[in-house]
CSV table of N, CA, C and O in Angstrom, one decimal:
chain,number,residue,atom,x,y,z
A,1124,UNK,N,17.6,-50.6,-23.7
A,1124,UNK,CA,15.7,-51.4,-23.8
A,1124,UNK,C,15.5,-50.8,-25.3
A,1124,UNK,O,16.6,-49.8,-25.6
A,1125,UNK,N,15.7,-51.1,-26.6
A,1125,UNK,CA,15.2,-51.1,-27.6
A,1125,UNK,C,13.7,-50.2,-27.9
A,1125,UNK,O,12.9,-51.2,-27.4
A,1126,UNK,N,13.7,-49.4,-28.4
A,1126,UNK,CA,12.5,-48.7,-28.8
A,1126,UNK,C,12.1,-49.2,-30.0
A,1126,UNK,O,13.1,-48.9,-31.2
A,1127,UNK,N,10.9,-49.5,-30.6
A,1127,UNK,CA,10.9,-49.9,-32.0
A,1127,UNK,C,10.3,-47.9,-32.9
A,1127,UNK,O,9.7,-47.0,-32.0
A,1128,UNK,N,10.8,-48.2,-33.5
A,1128,UNK,CA,11.3,-46.8,-34.3
A,1128,UNK,C,10.8,-47.5,-36.0
A,1128,UNK,O,11.0,-48.4,-36.7
A,1129,UNK,N,10.2,-46.7,-36.4
A,1129,UNK,CA,9.3,-46.4,-37.7
A,1129,UNK,C,10.5,-45.6,-38.5
A,1129,UNK,O,10.4,-44.5,-38.5
A,1130,UNK,N,10.5,-45.9,-39.9
A,1130,UNK,CA,11.7,-45.3,-40.7
A,1130,UNK,C,11.3,-44.6,-40.9
A,1130,UNK,O,9.9,-44.2,-42.0
A,1131,UNK,N,12.2,-43.2,-41.1
A,1131,UNK,CA,11.3,-41.9,-41.9
A,1131,UNK,C,12.2,-41.5,-43.2
A,1131,UNK,O,13.4,-41.4,-42.8
A,1132,UNK,N,11.7,-40.9,-44.3
A,1132,UNK,CA,12.9,-41.1,-45.0
A,1132,UNK,C,13.0,-39.3,-44.6
A,1132,UNK,O,12.5,-38.6,-44.4
A,1133,UNK,N,14.8,-39.4,-44.8
A,1133,UNK,CA,15.7,-38.3,-44.5
A,1133,UNK,C,16.6,-37.8,-45.1
A,1133,UNK,O,17.2,-38.9,-46.5
A,1134,UNK,N,16.7,-36.6,-45.4
A,1134,UNK,CA,17.3,-36.3,-46.7
A,1134,UNK,C,18.7,-35.7,-46.2
A,1134,UNK,O,18.8,-35.0,-45.4
A,1135,UNK,N,20.1,-36.2,-47.1
A,1135,UNK,CA,21.5,-36.1,-46.1
A,1135,UNK,C,21.8,-35.5,-47.2
A,1135,UNK,O,22.2,-36.6,-48.4
A,1136,UNK,N,23.0,-34.7,-47.3
A,1136,UNK,CA,23.8,-33.9,-48.4
A,1136,UNK,C,25.3,-34.9,-47.9
A,1136,UNK,O,25.9,-33.9,-47.2
A,1137,UNK,N,26.4,-35.6,-48.6
A,1137,UNK,CA,27.4,-35.9,-48.4
A,1137,UNK,C,28.2,-35.0,-49.3
A,1137,UNK,O,27.7,-34.7,-50.2
A,1138,UNK,N,29.3,-35.1,-49.0
A,1138,UNK,CA,30.2,-34.6,-49.9
A,1138,UNK,C,30.8,-35.5,-51.0
A,1138,UNK,O,30.3,-36.9,-50.6
A,1139,UNK,N,30.9,-34.9,-52.0
A,1139,UNK,CA,31.2,-35.5,-53.3
A,1139,UNK,C,32.4,-37.1,-53.2
A,1139,UNK,O,31.8,-38.1,-53.3
A,1140,UNK,N,32.7,-37.2,-52.3
A,1140,UNK,CA,33.9,-38.4,-51.5
A,1140,UNK,C,33.1,-38.8,-50.7
A,1140,UNK,O,33.6,-39.9,-51.3
A,1141,UNK,N,32.6,-38.3,-50.0
A,1141,UNK,CA,31.9,-39.4,-48.9
A,1141,UNK,C,30.9,-40.4,-50.1
A,1141,UNK,O,30.6,-42.0,-50.0
A,1142,UNK,N,30.3,-39.3,-51.1
A,1142,UNK,CA,28.9,-40.3,-51.4
A,1142,UNK,C,29.4,-41.1,-52.8
A,1142,UNK,O,29.0,-42.4,-52.9
A,1143,UNK,N,30.8,-40.6,-53.3
A,1143,UNK,CA,31.3,-42.0,-54.2
A,1143,UNK,C,32.2,-43.0,-53.4
A,1143,UNK,O,32.2,-44.3,-53.7
A,1144,UNK,N,32.8,-42.6,-52.0
A,1144,UNK,CA,33.3,-43.8,-51.2
A,1144,UNK,C,31.9,-44.7,-50.8
A,1144,UNK,O,32.5,-46.1,-51.2
A,1145,UNK,N,31.0,-44.6,-50.2
A,1145,UNK,CA,29.5,-45.2,-49.8
A,1145,UNK,C,28.8,-45.9,-51.4
A,1145,UNK,O,28.7,-47.1,-50.8
A,1146,UNK,N,29.2,-45.1,-52.4
A,1146,UNK,CA,28.4,-46.1,-53.7
A,1146,UNK,C,29.7,-47.5,-54.1
A,1146,UNK,O,29.1,-48.3,-54.3
A,1147,UNK,N,30.9,-47.0,-54.1
A,1147,UNK,CA,31.9,-47.8,-54.3
A,1147,UNK,C,31.6,-49.2,-53.3
A,1147,UNK,O,31.6,-50.2,-53.6
A,1148,UNK,N,31.5,-49.1,-52.0
A,1148,UNK,CA,31.1,-50.0,-51.0
A,1148,UNK,C,30.0,-50.8,-51.2
A,1148,UNK,O,29.9,-52.0,-51.2
A,1149,UNK,N,29.0,-50.3,-51.7
A,1149,UNK,CA,27.9,-50.8,-52.2
A,1149,UNK,C,28.0,-51.9,-53.4
A,1149,UNK,O,27.8,-52.8,-53.7
A,1150,UNK,N,28.5,-51.0,-54.8
A,1150,UNK,CA,28.9,-51.9,-55.8
A,1150,UNK,C,29.7,-53.1,-55.2
A,1150,UNK,O,29.7,-54.3,-55.9
A,1151,UNK,N,30.7,-52.7,-54.3
A,1151,UNK,CA,31.4,-54.2,-54.0
A,1151,UNK,C,30.8,-55.3,-52.9
A,1151,UNK,O,31.0,-56.1,-53.1
A,1152,UNK,N,29.5,-54.7,-52.7
A,1152,UNK,CA,29.3,-55.6,-52.1
A,1152,UNK,C,29.2,-55.9,-50.3
A,1152,UNK,O,28.2,-56.5,-49.6
A,1153,UNK,N,29.5,-54.1,-49.8
A,1153,UNK,CA,29.6,-54.3,-48.5
A,1153,UNK,C,28.1,-53.7,-47.8
A,1153,UNK,O,28.2,-54.8,-46.9
A,1154,UNK,N,27.4,-53.6,-48.6
A,1154,UNK,CA,26.3,-53.2,-47.9
A,1154,UNK,C,25.2,-53.0,-49.1
A,1154,UNK,O,25.6,-53.1,-50.7
A,1155,UNK,N,24.2,-53.5,-49.0
A,1155,UNK,CA,22.9,-53.8,-50.1
A,1155,UNK,C,22.2,-52.6,-51.0
A,1155,UNK,O,21.8,-52.7,-52.3
A,1156,UNK,N,22.5,-51.4,-50.1
A,1156,UNK,CA,21.9,-50.2,-50.6
A,1156,UNK,C,22.9,-49.0,-49.9
A,1156,UNK,O,23.4,-49.1,-48.9
A,1157,UNK,N,22.6,-47.6,-50.6
A,1157,UNK,CA,23.4,-46.8,-49.9
A,1157,UNK,C,22.6,-46.5,-48.5
A,1157,UNK,O,23.4,-45.8,-47.7
A,1158,UNK,N,21.4,-46.6,-48.7
A,1158,UNK,CA,20.8,-46.3,-47.4
A,1158,UNK,C,21.1,-47.4,-46.1
A,1158,UNK,O,21.2,-46.6,-45.1
A,1159,UNK,N,21.4,-48.5,-46.7
A,1159,UNK,CA,22.0,-49.9,-45.5
A,1159,UNK,C,23.5,-48.9,-45.3
A,1159,UNK,O,24.1,-49.0,-44.0
A,1160,UNK,N,24.2,-48.4,-46.0
A,1160,UNK,CA,25.3,-47.8,-45.7
A,1160,UNK,C,25.2,-47.0,-44.9
A,1160,UNK,O,26.7,-46.5,-43.7
A,1161,UNK,N,24.8,-46.1,-44.8
A,1161,UNK,CA,24.1,-44.8,-44.2
A,1161,UNK,C,24.3,-44.9,-43.1
A,1161,UNK,O,24.9,-44.7,-41.8
A,1162,UNK,N,23.1,-46.0,-42.7
A,1162,UNK,CA,23.0,-46.9,-41.3
A,1162,UNK,C,23.9,-47.4,-40.8
A,1162,UNK,O,23.8,-46.9,-39.4
A,1163,UNK,N,24.7,-47.9,-41.0
A,1163,UNK,CA,26.0,-48.7,-40.9
A,1163,UNK,C,26.9,-47.8,-40.1
A,1163,UNK,O,27.5,-47.4,-39.6
A,1164,UNK,N,27.0,-46.9,-40.9
A,1164,UNK,CA,27.9,-45.4,-40.6
A,1164,UNK,C,27.7,-45.0,-39.5
A,1164,UNK,O,28.3,-44.0,-38.4
A,1165,UNK,N,26.4,-44.7,-39.3
A,1165,UNK,CA,25.9,-44.1,-37.9
A,1165,UNK,C,25.7,-45.0,-37.1
A,1165,UNK,O,26.4,-44.2,-35.7
A,1166,UNK,N,25.6,-46.0,-36.7
A,1166,UNK,CA,26.3,-46.8,-36.4
A,1166,UNK,C,27.4,-47.1,-35.5
A,1166,UNK,O,27.5,-46.9,-34.3
A,1167,UNK,N,27.9,-47.3,-36.2
A,1167,UNK,CA,29.7,-47.0,-36.0
A,1167,UNK,C,29.9,-45.8,-35.4
A,1167,UNK,O,30.5,-46.1,-34.3
A,1168,UNK,N,29.4,-44.6,-35.8
A,1168,UNK,CA,29.5,-43.2,-35.1
A,1168,UNK,C,28.8,-43.7,-33.7
A,1168,UNK,O,29.7,-43.0,-33.0
A,1169,UNK,N,27.8,-44.0,-33.6
A,1169,UNK,CA,27.3,-44.2,-32.1
A,1169,UNK,C,28.0,-44.9,-30.9
A,1169,UNK,O,28.1,-44.6,-30.1
A,1170,UNK,N,28.8,-46.1,-31.9
A,1170,UNK,CA,29.2,-47.2,-31.0
A,1170,UNK,C,30.9,-46.1,-30.5
A,1170,UNK,O,31.1,-46.5,-29.7
A,1171,UNK,N,31.1,-45.5,-31.5
A,1171,UNK,CA,32.5,-44.6,-31.0
A,1171,UNK,C,32.2,-43.6,-30.2
A,1171,UNK,O,33.0,-44.1,-29.0
A,1172,UNK,N,31.2,-43.1,-30.2
A,1172,UNK,CA,30.4,-42.3,-29.4
A,1172,UNK,C,30.7,-42.7,-27.6
A,1172,UNK,O,31.0,-42.5,-26.7
A,1173,UNK,N,29.8,-43.7,-27.4
A,1173,UNK,CA,29.4,-44.4,-26.5
A,1173,UNK,C,30.8,-45.4,-26.0
A,1173,UNK,O,30.9,-45.1,-24.6
A,1174,UNK,N,31.7,-45.5,-26.9
A,1174,UNK,CA,32.7,-46.1,-26.6
A,1174,UNK,C,33.8,-45.1,-25.8
A,1174,UNK,O,34.6,-45.0,-24.9
A,1175,UNK,N,34.1,-43.2,-26.1
A,1175,UNK,CA,34.4,-42.4,-26.2
A,1175,UNK,C,33.5,-42.5,-24.1
A,1175,UNK,O,34.5,-41.9,-23.5
A,1176,UNK,N,32.5,-42.2,-24.0
A,1176,UNK,CA,32.0,-41.6,-23.1
A,1176,UNK,C,32.3,-42.8,-22.0
A,1176,UNK,O,32.3,-41.8,-21.2
A,1177,UNK,N,32.5,-44.0,-22.3
A,1177,UNK,CA,32.8,-45.2,-21.2
A,1177,UNK,C,33.9,-45.1,-21.0
A,1177,UNK,O,34.5,-46.0,-19.6
A,1178,UNK,N,35.1,-44.2,-21.5
A,1178,UNK,CA,36.2,-44.6,-21.3
A,1178,UNK,C,37.3,-45.2,-22.3
A,1178,UNK,O,37.9,-45.6,-21.9
A,1179,UNK,N,36.7,-45.9,-23.1
A,1179,UNK,CA,37.1,-47.1,-24.3
A,1179,UNK,C,36.6,-48.4,-24.3
A,1179,UNK,O,35.0,-48.1,-24.2
A,1180,UNK,N,37.1,-48.6,-25.6
A,1180,UNK,CA,36.1,-49.7,-26.4
A,1180,UNK,C,35.7,-51.1,-24.8
A,1180,UNK,O,34.9,-51.6,-25.5
A,1181,UNK,N,36.6,-51.3,-24.4
A,1181,UNK,CA,36.9,-52.5,-23.4
A,1181,UNK,C,36.0,-51.9,-22.5
A,1181,UNK,O,34.8,-53.0,-21.8
A,1182,UNK,N,36.2,-50.8,-21.8
A,1182,UNK,CA,34.6,-50.6,-20.6
A,1182,UNK,C,33.2,-50.5,-21.4
A,1182,UNK,O,32.9,-50.7,-20.6
A,1183,UNK,N,33.5,-50.3,-22.5
A,1183,UNK,CA,31.7,-50.2,-23.1
A,1183,UNK,C,31.6,-51.9,-23.4
A,1183,UNK,O,30.6,-52.0,-23.3
A,1184,UNK,N,32.5,-52.4,-24.1
A,1184,UNK,CA,32.3,-54.3,-24.0
A,1184,UNK,C,32.0,-54.7,-22.4
A,1184,UNK,O,30.6,-55.4,-22.6
A,1185,UNK,N,32.9,-54.5,-21.3
A,1185,UNK,CA,32.5,-55.1,-20.5
A,1185,UNK,C,31.0,-54.9,-19.9
A,1185,UNK,O,29.7,-55.4,-19.5
A,1186,UNK,N,30.4,-53.1,-19.9
A,1186,UNK,CA,29.4,-53.0,-19.8
A,1186,UNK,C,28.2,-53.8,-20.2
A,1186,UNK,O,27.2,-54.0,-19.7
A,1187,UNK,N,28.2,-53.2,-21.7
A,1187,UNK,CA,27.2,-54.0,-22.4
A,1187,UNK,C,26.7,-55.6,-22.2
A,1187,UNK,O,26.6,-56.7,-22.0
A,1188,UNK,N,28.5,-56.4,-22.0
A,1188,UNK,CA,28.2,-58.2,-21.2
A,1188,UNK,C,27.4,-58.1,-20.2
A,1188,UNK,O,26.7,-58.3,-19.8
A,1189,UNK,N,27.8,-57.1,-19.2
A,1189,UNK,CA,26.8,-57.0,-17.7
A,1189,UNK,C,25.4,-56.2,-18.1
A,1189,UNK,O,25.0,-57.4,-17.7
A,1190,UNK,N,25.3,-55.9,-18.6
A,1190,UNK,CA,23.5,-55.8,-19.2
A,1190,UNK,C,23.1,-56.6,-19.8
A,1190,UNK,O,22.2,-57.8,-19.7
A,1191,UNK,N,24.4,-57.6,-20.9
A,1191,UNK,CA,23.4,-58.9,-21.4
A,1191,UNK,C,23.2,-59.8,-20.3
A,1191,UNK,O,22.4,-61.0,-20.6
A,1192,UNK,N,24.2,-60.0,-19.4
A,1192,UNK,CA,24.5,-61.0,-18.3
A,1192,UNK,C,23.2,-61.0,-17.4
A,1192,UNK,O,22.4,-62.1,-17.2
A,1193,UNK,N,22.8,-59.3,-17.4
A,1193,UNK,CA,21.3,-59.4,-16.5
A,1193,UNK,C,19.8,-59.2,-17.2
A,1193,UNK,O,19.0,-59.6,-16.6
A,1194,UNK,N,20.0,-59.9,-18.6
A,1194,UNK,CA,19.0,-59.6,-19.4
A,1194,UNK,C,18.5,-60.9,-19.2
A,1194,UNK,O,19.0,-61.9,-19.9
A,1195,UNK,N,16.9,-61.7,-18.0
A,1195,UNK,CA,17.4,-62.8,-18.3
A,1195,UNK,C,15.4,-63.1,-18.5
A,1195,UNK,O,14.8,-62.6,-17.7
A,1196,UNK,N,15.1,-63.2,-19.3
A,1196,UNK,CA,13.4,-64.0,-20.3
A,1196,UNK,C,12.6,-64.2,-19.0
A,1196,UNK,O,11.6,-64.3,-19.0
A,1197,UNK,N,13.2,-65.4,-18.2
A,1197,UNK,CA,12.7,-65.8,-17.3
A,1197,UNK,C,11.7,-65.4,-16.2
A,1197,UNK,O,11.0,-66.0,-15.5
A,1198,UNK,N,12.8,-64.2,-16.1
A,1198,UNK,CA,12.4,-63.4,-15.1
A,1198,UNK,C,11.0,-62.2,-15.5
A,1198,UNK,O,10.1,-61.7,-15.0
A,1199,UNK,N,10.5,-62.3,-16.8
A,1199,UNK,CA,9.3,-61.3,-17.4
A,1199,UNK,C,8.4,-61.7,-16.7
A,1199,UNK,O,8.3,-63.0,-16.4
A,1200,UNK,N,7.7,-60.9,-17.0
A,1200,UNK,CA,6.2,-61.0,-16.3
A,1200,UNK,C,5.3,-60.5,-17.3
A,1200,UNK,O,5.4,-59.2,-17.8
A,1201,UNK,N,4.2,-60.9,-17.4
A,1201,UNK,CA,2.8,-60.7,-18.3
A,1201,UNK,C,2.2,-59.3,-18.2
A,1201,UNK,O,1.7,-59.4,-16.7
A,1202,UNK,N,2.3,-58.6,-18.7
A,1202,UNK,CA,1.9,-56.8,-17.9
A,1202,UNK,C,0.4,-57.1,-17.5
A,1202,UNK,O,-0.2,-56.8,-16.2
A,1203,UNK,N,-0.2,-57.8,-18.4
A,1203,UNK,CA,-1.8,-57.5,-18.4
A,1203,UNK,C,-2.6,-58.7,-17.3
A,1203,UNK,O,-3.1,-58.5,-16.3
A,1204,UNK,N,-1.5,-60.2,-17.1
A,1204,UNK,CA,-2.0,-60.7,-15.9
A,1204,UNK,C,-1.0,-59.9,-14.5
A,1204,UNK,O,-2.1,-60.4,-13.6
A,1205,UNK,N,0.1,-59.6,-14.8
A,1205,UNK,CA,-0.2,-58.4,-13.7
A,1205,UNK,C,-0.7,-57.4,-12.8
A,1205,UNK,O,-0.6,-57.8,-11.5
A,1206,UNK,N,-1.3,-56.6,-14.0
A,1206,UNK,CA,-2.0,-55.5,-13.4
A,1206,UNK,C,-3.1,-56.2,-12.9
A,1206,UNK,O,-3.9,-55.3,-12.4
A,1207,UNK,N,-3.7,-57.5,-13.8
A,1207,UNK,CA,-4.9,-57.8,-13.3
A,1207,UNK,C,-5.1,-58.4,-11.9
A,1207,UNK,O,-5.9,-57.8,-10.8
A,1208,UNK,N,-4.4,-58.9,-11.3
A,1208,UNK,CA,-4.1,-59.6,-10.2
A,1208,UNK,C,-3.8,-58.4,-9.6
A,1208,UNK,O,-3.8,-58.5,-8.1
A,1209,UNK,N,-3.0,-57.5,-9.3
A,1209,UNK,CA,-2.4,-56.0,-8.5
A,1209,UNK,C,-3.9,-55.7,-8.7
A,1209,UNK,O,-4.4,-54.8,-7.5
A,1210,UNK,N,-5.0,-55.4,-9.7
A,1210,UNK,CA,-6.4,-54.4,-9.2
A,1210,UNK,C,-7.2,-55.4,-8.3
A,1210,UNK,O,-8.0,-55.0,-7.3
A,1211,UNK,N,-7.2,-57.1,-8.4
A,1211,UNK,CA,-7.8,-58.1,-7.7
A,1211,UNK,C,-7.6,-57.6,-6.5
A,1211,UNK,O,-8.5,-57.3,-5.5
A,1212,UNK,N,-6.3,-57.3,-6.3
A,1212,UNK,CA,-5.9,-57.2,-4.8
A,1212,UNK,C,-6.0,-56.2,-4.1
A,1212,UNK,O,-6.0,-55.9,-3.0
A,1213,UNK,N,-6.1,-55.1,-5.1
A,1213,UNK,CA,-6.6,-53.7,-4.1
A,1213,UNK,C,-7.9,-53.5,-4.3
A,1213,UNK,O,-8.2,-52.9,-3.3
A,1214,UNK,N,-8.6,-54.2,-5.0
A,1214,UNK,CA,-10.1,-54.5,-5.0
A,1214,UNK,C,-10.4,-54.9,-3.7
A,1214,UNK,O,-11.3,-54.7,-3.2
A,1215,UNK,N,-9.6,-55.9,-3.2
A,1215,UNK,CA,-10.3,-56.5,-2.2
A,1215,UNK,C,-10.4,-55.9,-1.0
A,1215,UNK,O,-10.5,-55.9,-0.1
A,1216,UNK,N,-8.4,-55.3,-1.1
A,1216,UNK,CA,-8.1,-54.2,0.3
A,1216,UNK,C,-9.1,-53.2,0.0
A,1216,UNK,O,-9.7,-52.9,1.4
A,1217,UNK,N,-10.0,-52.9,-0.5
A,1217,UNK,CA,-11.0,-52.1,-0.2
A,1217,UNK,C,-12.4,-52.3,-0.2
A,1217,UNK,O,-13.5,-51.9,1.0
A,1218,UNK,N,-12.4,-53.5,-0.6
A,1218,UNK,CA,-13.7,-54.0,0.0
A,1218,UNK,C,-13.3,-55.6,0.2
A,1218,UNK,O,-13.9,-56.7,-0.6
A,1219,UNK,N,-13.4,-55.8,1.6
A,1219,UNK,CA,-12.8,-56.7,2.3
A,1219,UNK,C,-14.0,-58.0,1.9
A,1219,UNK,O,-13.7,-59.9,2.3
A,1220,UNK,N,-15.1,-58.0,1.3
A,1220,UNK,CA,-16.1,-58.7,1.5
A,1220,UNK,C,-16.6,-59.2,0.2
A,1220,UNK,O,-17.1,-60.3,-0.1
A,1221,UNK,N,-15.7,-59.4,-0.7
A,1221,UNK,CA,-15.3,-59.5,-2.1
A,1221,UNK,C,-14.6,-61.1,-2.4
A,1221,UNK,O,-14.2,-61.7,-3.2
A,1222,UNK,N,-13.7,-60.7,-1.2
A,1222,UNK,CA,-12.6,-62.2,-0.9
A,1222,UNK,C,-12.8,-63.0,0.2
A,1222,UNK,O,-12.5,-64.4,0.2
């Protein structure tokens, strides 16, 4: 599940080599900004870590495919309606004269 996250400023100190490499990649058009470049590198690191945990990239991709296949928006339920119906049913059980 994706959680909404508000961007927050963070200060990161890079080695001169890493800073030069990222800036060169921005200038070549690989990234729109240094922020985007650092975010992409962190995403790649997270992917590699997840692949390592899962036992390899193929296993991770297989797992992600399974999750995507189970994500069926047609089974989504409106929370307000669901809880209103649940509340009404419970109230009826507590006071049978209401129903």
